[in-house]
Coordinates of C-alpha atoms in Angstrom, one line a residue:
T16 CA 0.0 0.1 0.2
T17 CA 1.4 2.7 -1.6
S18 CA 1.7 6.1 1.6
G19 CA -1.1 9.2 1.3
T20 CA -4.4 9.9 2.3
S21 CA -7.0 8.4 0.1
C22 CA -9.1 10.8 -2.1
L23 CA -13.1 10.1 -1.0
A24 CA -16.2 11.0 -3.7
P25 CA -19.1 13.2 -2.2
G26 CA -21.9 12.3 -0.3
Y27 CA -24.7 13.5 1.0
L28 CA -25.7 14.6 -2.5
Y29 CA -29.5 16.3 -2.0
T30 CA -31.3 18.6 -5.4
V31 CA -33.0 22.3 -4.1
N32 CA -34.3 25.6 -5.3
I33 CA -36.0 23.7 -8.5
T34 CA -37.5 26.0 -10.7
Q35 CA -38.4 25.6 -14.6
T36 CA -35.0 26.1 -15.7
S37 CA -32.8 26.2 -13.0
A38 CA -31.8 23.4 -9.6
T39 CA -29.0 23.8 -6.7
F40 CA -26.2 21.2 -6.4
D41 CA -26.1 20.4 -2.8
W42 CA -22.8 17.9 -1.5
S43 CA -21.0 16.9 1.8
S44 CA -17.5 18.4 2.1
V45 CA -14.8 15.7 1.8
S46 CA -11.3 15.5 4.4
G47 CA -7.9 17.0 2.4
A48 CA -10.1 17.4 -0.6
M49 CA -9.3 20.6 -2.8
S50 CA -12.0 21.4 -5.3
Y51 CA -14.6 19.5 -6.8
S52 CA -16.0 18.9 -10.5
L53 CA -19.5 18.2 -11.6
Q54 CA -21.4 16.2 -14.2
Y55 CA -24.8 16.4 -15.4
R56 CA -27.3 14.6 -17.9
I57 CA -30.5 14.2 -18.8
A58 CA -31.2 10.8 -17.5
G59 CA -29.6 8.4 -19.1
G60 CA -27.9 10.2 -21.1
T61 CA -24.6 11.4 -22.1
W62 CA -22.5 13.5 -20.1
Y63 CA -21.6 16.5 -19.7
D64 CA -18.5 18.4 -17.6
V65 CA -20.3 21.8 -15.6
N66 CA -18.8 24.9 -17.4
G67 CA -17.0 26.7 -14.7
G68 CA -15.7 24.5 -12.6
P69 CA -14.2 23.2 -10.1
W70 CA -15.7 24.3 -7.7
T71 CA -14.1 24.9 -3.7
S72 CA -17.9 25.4 -2.1
S73 CA -19.8 22.9 -1.5
W74 CA -22.8 24.1 -3.8
Y75 CA -23.8 24.8 -7.2
T76 CA -26.9 26.4 -9.1
I77 CA -26.6 25.7 -12.5
T78 CA -29.1 27.0 -14.9
G79 CA -30.2 26.7 -18.0
L80 CA -32.2 24.1 -17.6
Q81 CA -35.4 22.0 -19.9
P82 CA -39.0 22.7 -18.1
G83 CA -40.6 19.2 -17.1
T84 CA -37.6 17.5 -17.7
T85 CA -35.4 14.8 -15.9
Y86 CA -31.9 15.5 -15.6
E87 CA -29.1 14.0 -12.9
W88 CA -26.1 14.7 -11.7
R89 CA -23.1 13.8 -9.8
V90 CA -19.5 14.9 -8.2
R91 CA -16.2 14.3 -7.6
S92 CA -12.7 15.7 -5.1
N93 CA -10.0 17.2 -6.1
C94 CA -7.0 16.3 -3.7
A95 CA -3.7 17.1 -4.1
D96 CA -1.0 16.1 -5.7
G97 CA -3.4 15.9 -9.9
A98 CA -5.4 12.8 -7.6
Y99 CA -9.4 12.7 -7.5
S100 CA -11.7 10.5 -6.3
P101 CA -14.6 8.1 -8.2
W102 CA -17.4 10.3 -9.4
S103 CA -19.9 10.1 -6.6
Y104 CA -23.6 7.9 -6.8
N105 CA -26.1 9.8 -9.4
V106 CA -29.1 11.9 -8.2
S107 CA -31.8 11.7 -10.4
F108 CA -34.3 15.2 -10.1
T109 CA -37.1 17.3 -12.8
T110 CA -37.5 20.6 -13.6
L111 CA -41.2 21.6 -12.5
S112 CA -43.1 22.2 -15.8
G113 CA -43.8 25.2 -17.7
S114 CA -46.8 27.8 -17.0
C115 CA -46.6 30.0 -19.1
Q116 CA -49.3 30.6 -21.5
P117 CA -50.0 32.5 -24.2
P118 CA -53.3 35.5 -23.8
S119 CA -56.7 34.1 -24.8
N120 CA -60.1 36.3 -26.0
L121 CA -58.4 38.2 -28.4
Y122 CA -60.3 41.2 -29.5
T123 CA -60.0 44.4 -31.6
T124 CA -62.2 47.9 -30.6
N125 CA -61.5 51.3 -31.9
I126 CA -61.3 50.9 -35.6
T127 CA -60.8 53.5 -38.0
G128 CA -59.0 53.9 -41.8
T129 CA -56.0 53.8 -39.8
T130 CA -55.7 53.0 -36.3
A131 CA -57.3 50.0 -34.6
T132 CA -56.9 49.1 -30.3
L133 CA -55.9 45.2 -29.7
N134 CA -56.9 44.1 -26.5
W135 CA -56.5 40.1 -25.0
T136 CA -56.4 38.8 -21.4
A137 CA -53.5 39.0 -19.0
V138 CA -51.5 35.8 -18.0
S139 CA -51.3 35.2 -14.2
G140 CA -47.3 35.4 -14.1
A141 CA -46.8 37.2 -16.9
Q142 CA -44.1 40.2 -17.2
S143 CA -45.0 41.4 -20.4
Y144 CA -46.8 40.6 -24.0
S145 CA -45.4 40.9 -27.2
V146 CA -47.2 41.6 -30.6
Q147 CA -47.3 41.0 -34.1
I148 CA -49.1 42.2 -37.3
R149 CA -49.2 41.5 -40.3
L150 CA -51.2 42.0 -43.9
P151 CA -53.4 38.4 -44.6
N152 CA -50.5 36.0 -45.9
G153 CA -47.5 38.0 -44.9
S154 CA -44.8 38.4 -43.5
W155 CA -44.6 39.5 -39.1
Y156 CA -43.6 42.0 -37.6
Y157 CA -43.5 43.2 -34.1
V158 CA -45.4 46.2 -33.2
P159 CA -43.5 49.0 -32.1
G160 CA -42.7 49.3 -28.8
S161 CA -42.8 45.7 -28.0
P162 CA -43.0 43.7 -25.6
F163 CA -45.8 45.7 -23.3
Y164 CA -46.7 45.6 -19.6
N165 CA -50.5 46.3 -20.7
T166 CA -53.2 44.1 -21.9
S167 CA -54.1 46.8 -25.6
V168 CA -52.0 48.7 -27.6
T169 CA -53.6 50.8 -29.8
V170 CA -51.5 50.5 -33.2
D171 CA -51.4 53.3 -36.0
A172 CA -50.3 53.9 -39.6
L173 CA -52.9 51.2 -41.0
S174 CA -54.1 51.7 -44.8
P175 CA -57.9 52.1 -45.0
G176 CA -60.5 49.7 -46.1
T177 CA -57.4 47.4 -45.2
T178 CA -57.6 43.6 -43.7
Y179 CA -54.7 43.2 -40.6
E180 CA -54.1 39.8 -39.2
W181 CA -52.4 40.1 -35.6
R182 CA -51.3 37.9 -32.7
V183 CA -49.4 37.7 -29.2
R184 CA -47.8 35.0 -27.0
T185 CA -46.6 36.4 -23.1
N186 CA -44.1 36.6 -21.5
C187 CA -43.4 35.0 -18.6
S188 CA -39.5 35.4 -15.1
Y189 CA -37.3 32.8 -16.4
G190 CA -36.6 33.8 -20.3
Y191 CA -39.7 31.0 -20.5
K192 CA -42.1 32.5 -23.6
S193 CA -45.4 30.7 -24.7
Y194 CA -46.7 30.0 -28.1
W195 CA -47.9 32.7 -30.2
S196 CA -52.0 33.1 -30.2
Y197 CA -54.4 32.1 -33.1
P198 CA -54.1 35.7 -35.0
V199 CA -57.3 37.9 -34.7
S200 CA -57.9 39.9 -38.6
F201 CA -60.2 43.4 -38.5
T202 CA -60.6 45.5 -41.1
T203 CA -59.9 49.2 -41.4
S204 CA -62.8 52.0 -42.4
G205 CA -63.3 53.1 -45.6
S206 CA -63.3 51.5 -48.8
Y207 CA -60.1 53.5 -50.1
S208 CA -57.5 50.7 -50.7
C209 CA -54.2 51.8 -52.4
N210 CA -52.9 49.0 -54.6
A211 CA -49.8 47.7 -56.1
P212 CA -49.2 48.1 -59.5
S213 CA -49.4 44.6 -62.0
S214 CA -48.4 43.6 -65.4
L215 CA -43.8 45.0 -65.0
Y216 CA -42.3 44.7 -68.8
T217 CA -38.8 44.6 -69.1
L218 CA -38.6 46.2 -72.8
N219 CA -35.3 47.5 -75.0
I220 CA -33.2 45.2 -73.5
T221 CA -29.4 45.8 -74.1
Q222 CA -26.3 45.7 -73.1
T223 CA -26.6 48.5 -70.5
S224 CA -30.1 49.6 -70.0
A225 CA -33.4 49.2 -70.5
T226 CA -37.1 50.1 -70.2
W227 CA -39.1 49.8 -67.4
D228 CA -43.4 49.8 -67.4
W229 CA -46.2 48.4 -65.7
T230 CA -49.7 49.4 -65.4
S231 CA -51.8 52.4 -63.8
V232 CA -53.0 52.5 -60.6
S233 CA -56.8 53.8 -59.8
G234 CA -55.6 56.6 -57.0
A235 CA -52.2 56.2 -57.1
Y236 CA -50.2 59.8 -56.9
S237 CA -46.9 58.7 -58.0
Y238 CA -44.8 55.3 -57.5
S239 CA -42.0 54.5 -56.8
V240 CA -39.1 51.9 -57.5
Q241 CA -36.6 50.0 -56.0
W242 CA -33.6 47.3 -58.0
R243 CA -30.9 44.5 -57.9
Y244 CA -29.1 42.2 -58.3
A245 CA -30.6 38.8 -58.8
G246 CA -31.0 37.0 -55.6
G247 CA -30.2 40.2 -53.9
T248 CA -30.5 43.1 -52.4
W249 CA -33.0 45.6 -53.0
Y250 CA -32.0 49.9 -53.9
T251 CA -34.6 52.2 -54.1
L252 CA -33.8 53.6 -57.6
P253 CA -32.6 57.8 -56.3
G254 CA -34.6 60.4 -57.9
G255 CA -38.5 58.8 -57.2
P256 CA -40.9 58.9 -56.8
W257 CA -42.2 58.8 -60.6
S258 CA -45.8 60.3 -62.4
G259 CA -45.9 58.0 -64.9
T260 CA -45.3 53.9 -65.5
L261 CA -42.4 54.3 -67.9
L262 CA -38.3 54.3 -66.8
N263 CA -35.5 54.5 -68.8
V264 CA -32.7 53.1 -67.0
S265 CA -28.6 53.1 -68.2
G266 CA -25.6 51.9 -66.3
L267 CA -26.6 48.0 -66.3
Q268 CA -23.7 45.6 -66.9
S269 CA -23.8 43.7 -70.2
G270 CA -24.5 39.5 -69.2
T271 CA -26.6 40.3 -66.6
A272 CA -29.4 39.2 -64.2
Y273 CA -31.5 42.5 -63.2
E274 CA -35.2 42.3 -60.7
W275 CA -37.1 45.4 -59.8
R276 CA -40.3 46.0 -58.7
V277 CA -42.4 48.8 -58.2
R278 CA -45.3 50.3 -55.3
S279 CA -48.2 52.7 -55.7
N280 CA -48.2 56.0 -53.2
C281 CA -51.5 57.5 -52.6
A282 CA -52.9 59.8 -50.9
D283 CA -52.8 60.9 -46.8
G284 CA -49.5 59.5 -47.2
I285 CA -50.4 55.6 -47.7
Y286 CA -48.3 52.9 -49.9
S287 CA -49.4 49.2 -51.3
A288 CA -47.2 46.6 -50.8
W289 CA -44.4 45.7 -53.2
S290 CA -45.3 44.4 -56.3
N291 CA -44.2 41.4 -57.6
G292 CA -40.2 41.4 -58.4
A293 CA -40.5 41.2 -62.9
A294 CA -36.4 39.8 -63.6
F295 CA -34.5 41.1 -66.9
T296 CA -30.9 39.5 -67.7
T297 CA -28.7 42.3 -70.0
L298 CA -27.4 41.3 -73.7
E299 CA -23.7 39.8 -73.1
N300 CA -20.6 42.2 -74.5
S301 CA -20.7 42.1 -78.4
C302 CA -18.5 45.0 -79.0
G303 CA -15.2 42.7 -79.6
T304 CA -11.5 44.6 -78.0
P305 CA -9.8 46.7 -81.0
A306 CA -6.3 43.6 -82.0
Y307 CA -3.3 43.9 -83.5
T308 CA -2.3 47.1 -82.4
N309 CA 1.0 48.4 -82.5
T310 CA 2.9 51.5 -82.7
T311 CA 4.4 53.2 -85.8
N312 CA 6.6 56.3 -87.8
I313 CA 8.0 57.1 -83.5
T314 CA 10.0 60.4 -83.9
S315 CA 11.5 62.2 -81.6
T316 CA 8.0 64.0 -80.9
T317 CA 5.3 61.9 -83.1
A318 CA 3.9 58.8 -83.3
T319 CA 1.1 56.5 -85.2
L320 CA -0.8 54.4 -82.9
N321 CA -2.6 51.8 -85.1
W322 CA -4.8 48.9 -84.9
S323 CA -7.0 46.3 -86.2
A324 CA -11.5 46.9 -87.1
V325 CA -14.1 45.9 -85.3
S326 CA -17.0 44.6 -87.1
G327 CA -19.8 47.0 -86.3
A328 CA -17.5 49.1 -83.9
Q329 CA -18.7 52.9 -84.8
N330 CA -16.0 54.7 -83.5
Y331 CA -12.8 53.9 -81.2
S332 CA -11.6 56.1 -78.6
V333 CA -8.0 56.2 -77.5
Q334 CA -6.2 57.8 -74.8
T335 CA -2.0 57.8 -73.9
R336 CA 0.1 57.8 -71.0
L337 CA 3.3 58.5 -68.7
P338 CA 3.7 54.7 -67.0
N339 CA 1.9 54.6 -64.4
G340 CA 0.5 58.0 -65.0
P341 CA -3.4 58.7 -65.3
W342 CA -4.9 57.7 -68.5
Y343 CA -5.9 60.9 -71.0
Y344 CA -7.7 61.1 -73.9
V345 CA -6.4 61.4 -77.6
P346 CA -6.9 64.9 -78.8
G347 CA -10.0 64.3 -80.9
S348 CA -11.4 61.1 -79.1
P349 CA -13.6 58.8 -80.6
F350 CA -11.2 58.5 -83.8
A351 CA -13.6 56.9 -86.9
N352 CA -10.3 55.0 -88.8
T353 CA -8.3 52.6 -86.8
S354 CA -5.3 54.7 -86.8
V355 CA -4.1 58.1 -84.9
T356 CA -0.9 60.4 -85.7
I357 CA -0.1 62.0 -82.4
D358 CA 2.7 65.5 -82.6
W359 CA 3.0 66.3 -79.0
L360 CA 5.8 64.2 -78.2
S361 CA 8.8 64.8 -75.9
P362 CA 11.5 62.9 -77.0
G363 CA 13.4 60.5 -75.7
T364 CA 10.5 59.9 -73.1
T365 CA 8.1 56.1 -73.1
Y366 CA 4.1 56.9 -73.0
E367 CA 1.9 53.8 -73.3
W368 CA -0.9 54.0 -74.5
R369 CA -4.8 51.8 -75.0
V370 CA -7.6 51.4 -78.1
R371 CA -11.2 50.6 -77.2
A372 CA -14.0 50.0 -79.5
N373 CA -17.6 52.4 -79.5
C374 CA -20.9 50.0 -80.8
G375 CA -24.4 51.4 -81.3
Y376 CA -27.3 51.2 -78.3
G377 CA -24.2 53.0 -75.9
N378 CA -22.2 49.9 -75.9
Q379 CA -18.0 49.8 -75.6
S380 CA -15.7 47.8 -75.6
Y381 CA -12.6 46.4 -72.6
W382 CA -9.2 48.1 -73.1
T383 CA -7.1 46.9 -74.8
S384 CA -3.9 46.5 -72.8
P385 CA -1.5 49.3 -73.0
I386 CA 0.9 49.5 -75.4
S387 CA 4.5 51.3 -75.0
F388 CA 7.3 53.0 -77.4
T389 CA 9.8 55.3 -76.6
T390 CA 10.4 58.2 -78.8
S391 CA 13.9 58.3 -80.5
G392 CA 16.0 62.0 -78.4
G393 CA 17.3 62.9 -75.1
S394 CA 16.0 62.1 -71.9
G395 CA 12.0 64.2 -70.9
N396 CA 13.0 64.7 -68.1
S397 CA 16.4 67.3 -69.2
N398 CA 15.8 70.4 -70.0
D399 CA 16.9 73.9 -70.6
H400 CA 13.8 76.2 -69.0
C401 CA 13.5 73.0 -66.5
S402 CA 17.3 74.2 -65.4
D403 CA 16.6 77.7 -65.4
A404 CA 13.3 78.3 -63.3
T405 CA 12.1 80.4 -61.4
L406 CA 11.6 80.0 -57.9
L407 CA 8.4 82.0 -56.7
S408 CA 8.1 84.9 -54.3
V409 CA 5.9 85.5 -51.9
S410 CA 3.2 88.1 -52.3
N411 CA -0.5 89.7 -50.6
T412 CA -3.2 87.9 -53.3
C413 CA -1.4 84.4 -52.7
L414 CA 0.8 82.8 -51.0
Y415 CA 2.9 82.6 -53.4
S416 CA 2.6 84.4 -56.9
Q417 CA 4.7 85.1 -59.8
G418 CA 3.9 87.3 -63.0
S419 CA 5.4 86.1 -66.0
N420 CA 4.9 86.6 -70.1
I421 CA 4.2 83.4 -71.7
G422 CA 5.7 84.5 -75.2
A423 CA 8.6 85.4 -73.7
T424 CA 11.2 82.3 -74.4
P425 CA 10.5 80.2 -77.7
S426 CA 11.4 76.6 -76.7
T427 CA 11.7 73.2 -78.6
P428 CA 8.1 71.3 -76.4
S429 CA 9.7 69.7 -73.0
P430 CA 7.7 67.4 -71.3
S431 CA 4.1 67.4 -71.0
G432 CA 3.4 64.1 -69.7
G433 CA 0.8 63.2 -72.3
C434 CA -1.0 66.9 -72.0
P435 CA -3.0 67.1 -75.9
S436 CA 0.1 70.7 -76.3
Y437 CA -0.1 72.0 -79.2
G438 CA 1.9 75.3 -78.4
Y439 CA 5.0 76.9 -78.9
K440 CA 5.8 78.5 -76.2
D441 CA 6.6 77.7 -72.5
V442 CA 7.5 78.3 -69.3
W443 CA 9.1 76.8 -67.0
F444 CA 8.5 77.9 -62.8
R445 CA 9.2 75.9 -59.6
F446 CA 8.8 76.2 -55.6
T447 CA 8.9 74.5 -52.4
M448 CA 4.9 73.8 -51.1
P449 CA 3.3 75.7 -48.4
D450 CA 2.4 73.1 -45.0
V451 CA -1.4 74.0 -45.2
M452 CA -4.1 72.3 -45.5
N453 CA -5.6 72.6 -48.7
P454 CA -2.6 73.4 -51.1
T455 CA -3.6 74.4 -54.8
V456 CA -2.5 76.4 -58.2
T457 CA -3.8 77.9 -60.7
I458 CA -3.0 79.7 -62.9
R459 CA -4.9 84.1 -63.2
T460 CA -4.4 86.7 -66.0
T461 CA -3.7 89.5 -65.5
A462 CA -3.5 91.1 -68.9
G463 CA -2.9 91.1 -72.8
S464 CA -5.1 88.4 -74.4
L465 CA -3.4 84.6 -72.7
H466 CA -6.0 82.1 -74.2
D467 CA -5.9 78.6 -75.2
A468 CA -3.1 77.5 -72.8
V469 CA -1.8 74.6 -70.4
M470 CA -0.7 74.1 -67.7
E471 CA 1.7 71.0 -66.5
V472 CA 2.5 69.9 -63.1
Y473 CA 5.9 68.0 -62.3
V474 CA 6.9 67.2 -58.4
G475 CA 11.0 65.9 -57.0
D476 CA 13.8 67.5 -55.6
N477 CA 15.9 68.8 -59.2
C478 CA 15.4 68.6 -62.6
S479 CA 16.7 65.1 -63.7
T480 CA 14.4 63.6 -61.8
L481 CA 11.5 65.4 -61.9
S482 CA 8.0 63.0 -62.1
Y483 CA 4.3 63.7 -63.5
L484 CA 1.4 64.2 -61.5
T485 CA -1.1 66.2 -63.8
C486 CA -1.8 69.3 -66.3
E487 CA -4.9 71.4 -67.1
D488 CA -5.4 72.3 -71.0
D489 CA -8.9 75.3 -71.1
N490 CA -9.1 75.7 -74.6
T491 CA -11.6 79.2 -72.9
N492 CA -8.8 80.8 -70.7
G493 CA -9.5 85.2 -71.9
N494 CA -8.5 88.6 -70.2
N495 CA -8.8 88.1 -66.3
S496 CA -9.9 84.8 -66.3
S497 CA -8.9 81.2 -64.6
M498 CA -7.2 77.8 -65.4
P499 CA -9.2 75.1 -63.8
V500 CA -7.5 74.6 -60.4
V501 CA -4.5 71.7 -59.6
N502 CA -5.3 70.6 -56.2
L503 CA -1.9 69.6 -54.4
I504 CA -3.3 68.3 -51.7
G505 CA -0.6 65.3 -50.5
Y506 CA 2.0 67.3 -51.4
P507 CA 2.7 68.9 -48.3
N508 CA 6.9 71.0 -48.5
A509 CA 7.2 69.6 -51.3
M510 CA 9.1 71.2 -54.9
I511 CA 6.8 71.1 -57.3
W512 CA 7.0 72.9 -60.0
V513 CA 4.6 74.0 -62.9
R514 CA 5.3 74.5 -66.9
V515 CA 2.9 76.9 -69.0
W516 CA 2.7 76.5 -72.3
G517 CA 0.0 78.7 -75.0
Y518 CA -1.0 77.8 -78.2
G519 CA 0.7 78.8 -81.0
G520 CA 1.0 82.5 -80.5
S521 CA -0.1 82.8 -77.9
T522 CA 1.2 86.4 -76.1
G523 CA 0.0 87.2 -72.8
T524 CA 1.1 88.2 -69.0
F525 CA -0.3 85.4 -66.3
N526 CA 0.4 85.1 -62.2
I527 CA 0.4 81.6 -62.0
C528 CA -0.9 81.4 -58.0
V529 CA -1.2 78.8 -55.1
F530 CA -3.6 79.6 -53.2
D531 CA -5.2 77.1 -49.3
Y532 CA -8.8 76.9 -49.4
Q533 CA -9.1 76.6 -45.9
S534 CA -7.8 79.9 -45.3
N535 CA -10.5 81.3 -48.0
S536 CA -8.4 82.7 -50.1
L537 CA -9.6 81.8 -53.0
G538 CA -13.3 82.8 -53.1
A539 CA -16.3 79.7 -53.6
D540 CA -16.8 79.3 -57.5
D541 CA -12.7 78.9 -57.3
S542 CA -13.4 75.6 -55.5
Q543 CA -16.6 73.9 -57.4
V544 CA -15.9 71.0 -58.6
T545 CA -16.6 70.0 -62.5
P546 CA -20.0 68.6 -62.6
I547 CA -21.0 65.0 -64.0
A548 CA -21.3 65.7 -68.0
E549 CA -25.1 64.8 -68.7
E550 CA -26.2 61.4 -69.5
Q551 CA -29.4 59.8 -72.1
F552 CA -30.5 57.7 -69.7
I553 CA -31.0 57.7 -65.9
E554 CA -27.8 55.9 -63.7
L555 CA -28.4 53.1 -61.9
N556 CA -27.5 54.7 -58.3
S557 CA -28.2 58.6 -59.6
A558 CA -30.5 61.0 -59.6
P559 CA -32.8 61.7 -62.6
N560 CA -35.3 64.3 -62.6
E561 CA -38.6 65.2 -63.1
A562 CA -40.0 64.0 -66.7
Q563 CA -38.1 60.4 -65.6
T564 CA -35.5 60.1 -68.6
Q565 CA -32.1 61.8 -67.8
K566 CA -30.5 63.2 -65.2
D567 CA -30.7 66.5 -64.0
E568 CA -28.4 69.5 -65.9
D569 CA -27.4 70.4 -62.1
S570 CA -26.4 67.1 -61.4
S571 CA -23.2 67.5 -59.5
P572 CA -21.0 64.0 -58.6
I573 CA -22.7 62.5 -54.9
L574 CA -19.9 61.3 -52.6
Q575 CA -21.0 59.4 -49.8
V576 CA -19.2 59.1 -46.1
A577 CA -21.1 56.4 -43.4
P578 CA -20.8 56.2 -40.4
N579 CA -20.0 59.8 -39.3
P580 CA -18.8 60.3 -36.7
V581 CA -17.0 56.8 -37.1
S582 CA -15.6 54.4 -34.4
D583 CA -14.2 51.6 -36.6
V584 CA -14.9 51.1 -40.5
L585 CA -16.1 54.2 -42.7
Y586 CA -17.7 53.0 -46.0
V587 CA -16.8 55.1 -48.5
T588 CA -19.1 54.8 -52.2
F589 CA -19.2 57.1 -54.5
L590 CA -21.3 57.2 -58.1
Q591 CA -18.9 57.4 -61.6
T592 CA -20.0 57.7 -65.5
E593 CA -17.6 57.3 -67.9
T594 CA -15.4 61.2 -67.5
C595 CA -16.2 61.1 -63.9
I596 CA -14.0 57.8 -62.1
V597 CA -12.2 57.7 -59.0
S598 CA -8.2 57.8 -59.3
G599 CA -6.7 58.6 -55.4
L600 CA -8.5 59.1 -52.0
V601 CA -6.0 60.6 -49.3
L602 CA -7.4 60.9 -45.8
N603 CA -5.4 64.1 -43.8
D604 CA -5.4 64.6 -40.1
I605 CA -6.4 68.7 -39.2
S606 CA -3.4 69.7 -38.7
G607 CA -2.7 68.5 -43.3
K608 CA -0.7 65.1 -42.0
I609 CA -1.4 62.6 -44.6
V610 CA -2.5 59.2 -42.3
V611 CA -4.0 58.3 -45.4
R612 CA -3.4 57.5 -49.2
K613 CA -4.6 55.2 -51.4
E614 CA -4.9 54.9 -55.8
Y615 CA -7.3 53.3 -57.8
Q616 CA -7.1 51.9 -61.7
S617 CA -11.0 51.9 -61.9
E618 CA -12.4 52.5 -65.2
N619 CA -16.6 53.3 -66.6
F620 CA -17.8 50.7 -62.8
L621 CA -21.2 52.2 -62.1
E622 CA -20.3 52.0 -57.8
F623 CA -16.8 52.6 -56.4
K624 CA -16.8 51.1 -52.9
E625 CA -13.8 51.4 -50.3
E626 CA -13.1 50.5 -47.4
L627 CA -10.7 52.4 -44.5
D628 CA -10.0 51.0 -40.8
M629 CA -10.4 54.1 -38.3
S630 CA -9.9 52.6 -35.4
E631 CA -6.6 53.1 -35.7
L632 CA -6.9 56.9 -35.7
T633 CA -6.6 58.8 -32.9
P634 CA -9.9 60.5 -32.3
G635 CA -11.1 63.8 -33.5
I636 CA -11.4 65.6 -36.6
Y637 CA -10.0 64.3 -39.9
I638 CA -10.2 65.5 -44.1
L639 CA -11.3 62.8 -46.3
H640 CA -10.6 63.8 -50.4
L641 CA -11.7 61.2 -53.0
I642 CA -9.9 62.6 -56.3
T643 CA -11.7 62.3 -59.1
T644 CA -10.7 62.6 -63.7
T645 CA -13.2 66.1 -63.1
G646 CA -11.9 67.6 -59.6
I647 CA -11.8 66.6 -55.9
L648 CA -14.6 66.1 -53.9
S649 CA -13.8 66.7 -49.7
E650 CA -15.9 65.3 -46.5
K651 CA -15.1 66.7 -43.4
V652 CA -14.7 62.8 -41.1
S653 CA -15.1 63.0 -37.6
V654 CA -13.9 59.9 -35.4
M655 CA -15.0 58.5 -31.8
T656 CA -13.1 56.7 -29.9
R657 CA -14.7 52.8 -29.5

């Protein structure tokens, strides 16, 4: 026999305080026991450890049991040196039966055209009552305010002349609930009813558009419309409600299954149920992508871009860029032929280009893979005028300002970065970006006649390391007018190089300025984002006008940022068009420091979406800037502590 004290199993097991869902286990303590482990089971079933053990006391209250059910439990001692006793004998008990009964004597009183009072008798032991209502055979919805502590409730916002059903159940102690009562029906007064539209048809289906048609409803003042990808989440079509029964919808994806539905909006704020959904599938993309792309006749400043014809193509759009830079349409796009010669290139510079076919009904092919080529001649980054660039000085009207005459310095064209610049005169300036909130560059003419000007912007420490940023081309600029604004958010304290081109023979004196919108150095009109071009059809995610056939002429890009304030994930949504595509996103703190910067290469997608993790940011105010091909949109975001 080994030495030491034996570890005995507990005895005198009792079950007390039995309810419908709980009971207390009690046993005698064992000399030398350091703790106790418990197991339970439904009588005759599999044993399960009671969570939370072991326990140092000699009793434990278990919860979460089923009413009217027989259980067994047992206990063992845990002694020193990892020793433990055998399990004790089993003790059985039965929980109390459920006594939570459903309400009875359901009846409806005080019925009007829009309200009714629902009544039932009290149930002994009830703590509260839950009430649900529905249209016959529809989905059940909780009456607002449920659960209720009284035995009646008045519901409102009902529709006249409409039949409803309602039911109630009892909520008792320990989380126990009764069965739902049998439904009781009633009909609101009034002969007026608002019926859902019927006979939904989808007509004129193309790759990117369709016409939705439905029958009119007597008494309906207007109609609301929803759409979704087949089987997905329903979205309300912006711009509604509509007084007509016909809608032209564009911005769809080719070869995609959609569903749509409509409801009637009647007098007194009453509306019908949604109609049955109508399904349709857009046509597959039948506009072929051009092939056999190649570049010929390459010189120091020109090149010919070639591609094969596409059956059914009406014309072709061509874009060019510096490697990894933003895409720009070649002036004159779209082209009816299968080649185009460009003559504004820089010597010794690598370019990329691509082309797509434009077919009938607004259908377009995919862009071709980019084709690269390099012009002959010296390095595109070296330029005599670049090395002699003028450093801007501070003035009272701008943060930085410098006047010059564009006709003063004839020169050989220097890097254009893909901008359509047909001029023969240029002037360079350089300056260090101020550390301000929203720095921008603009050109203001002060005298003479400066028009058809091109402004190019670069960043770099010296002339040999310039990196192309962007350009603006103004074909309407005249005396005392301004070039389009170039926003330089995200480049504080950077060396910026600005090159101004005058088209052939242009002369005129101008000022180039750097403004800070935060300090209101410019008027409000100068900071407006260029509106999106008009479309012939209603975009799925943009607002149509009252005629329901095209977007409002004054519509502007729609940027949605939610939730705001935010503590974890910020959802950024922007409705794109062919001419307004997102190319970047910048998030600054209130001091102007960049905390997030992203770049994108999206093309003609219906909706831009981004999710930003804000959980690690210091609480406070931030400025979100969405950079698009037609301008920059900004939104103030408040970050809170989680």
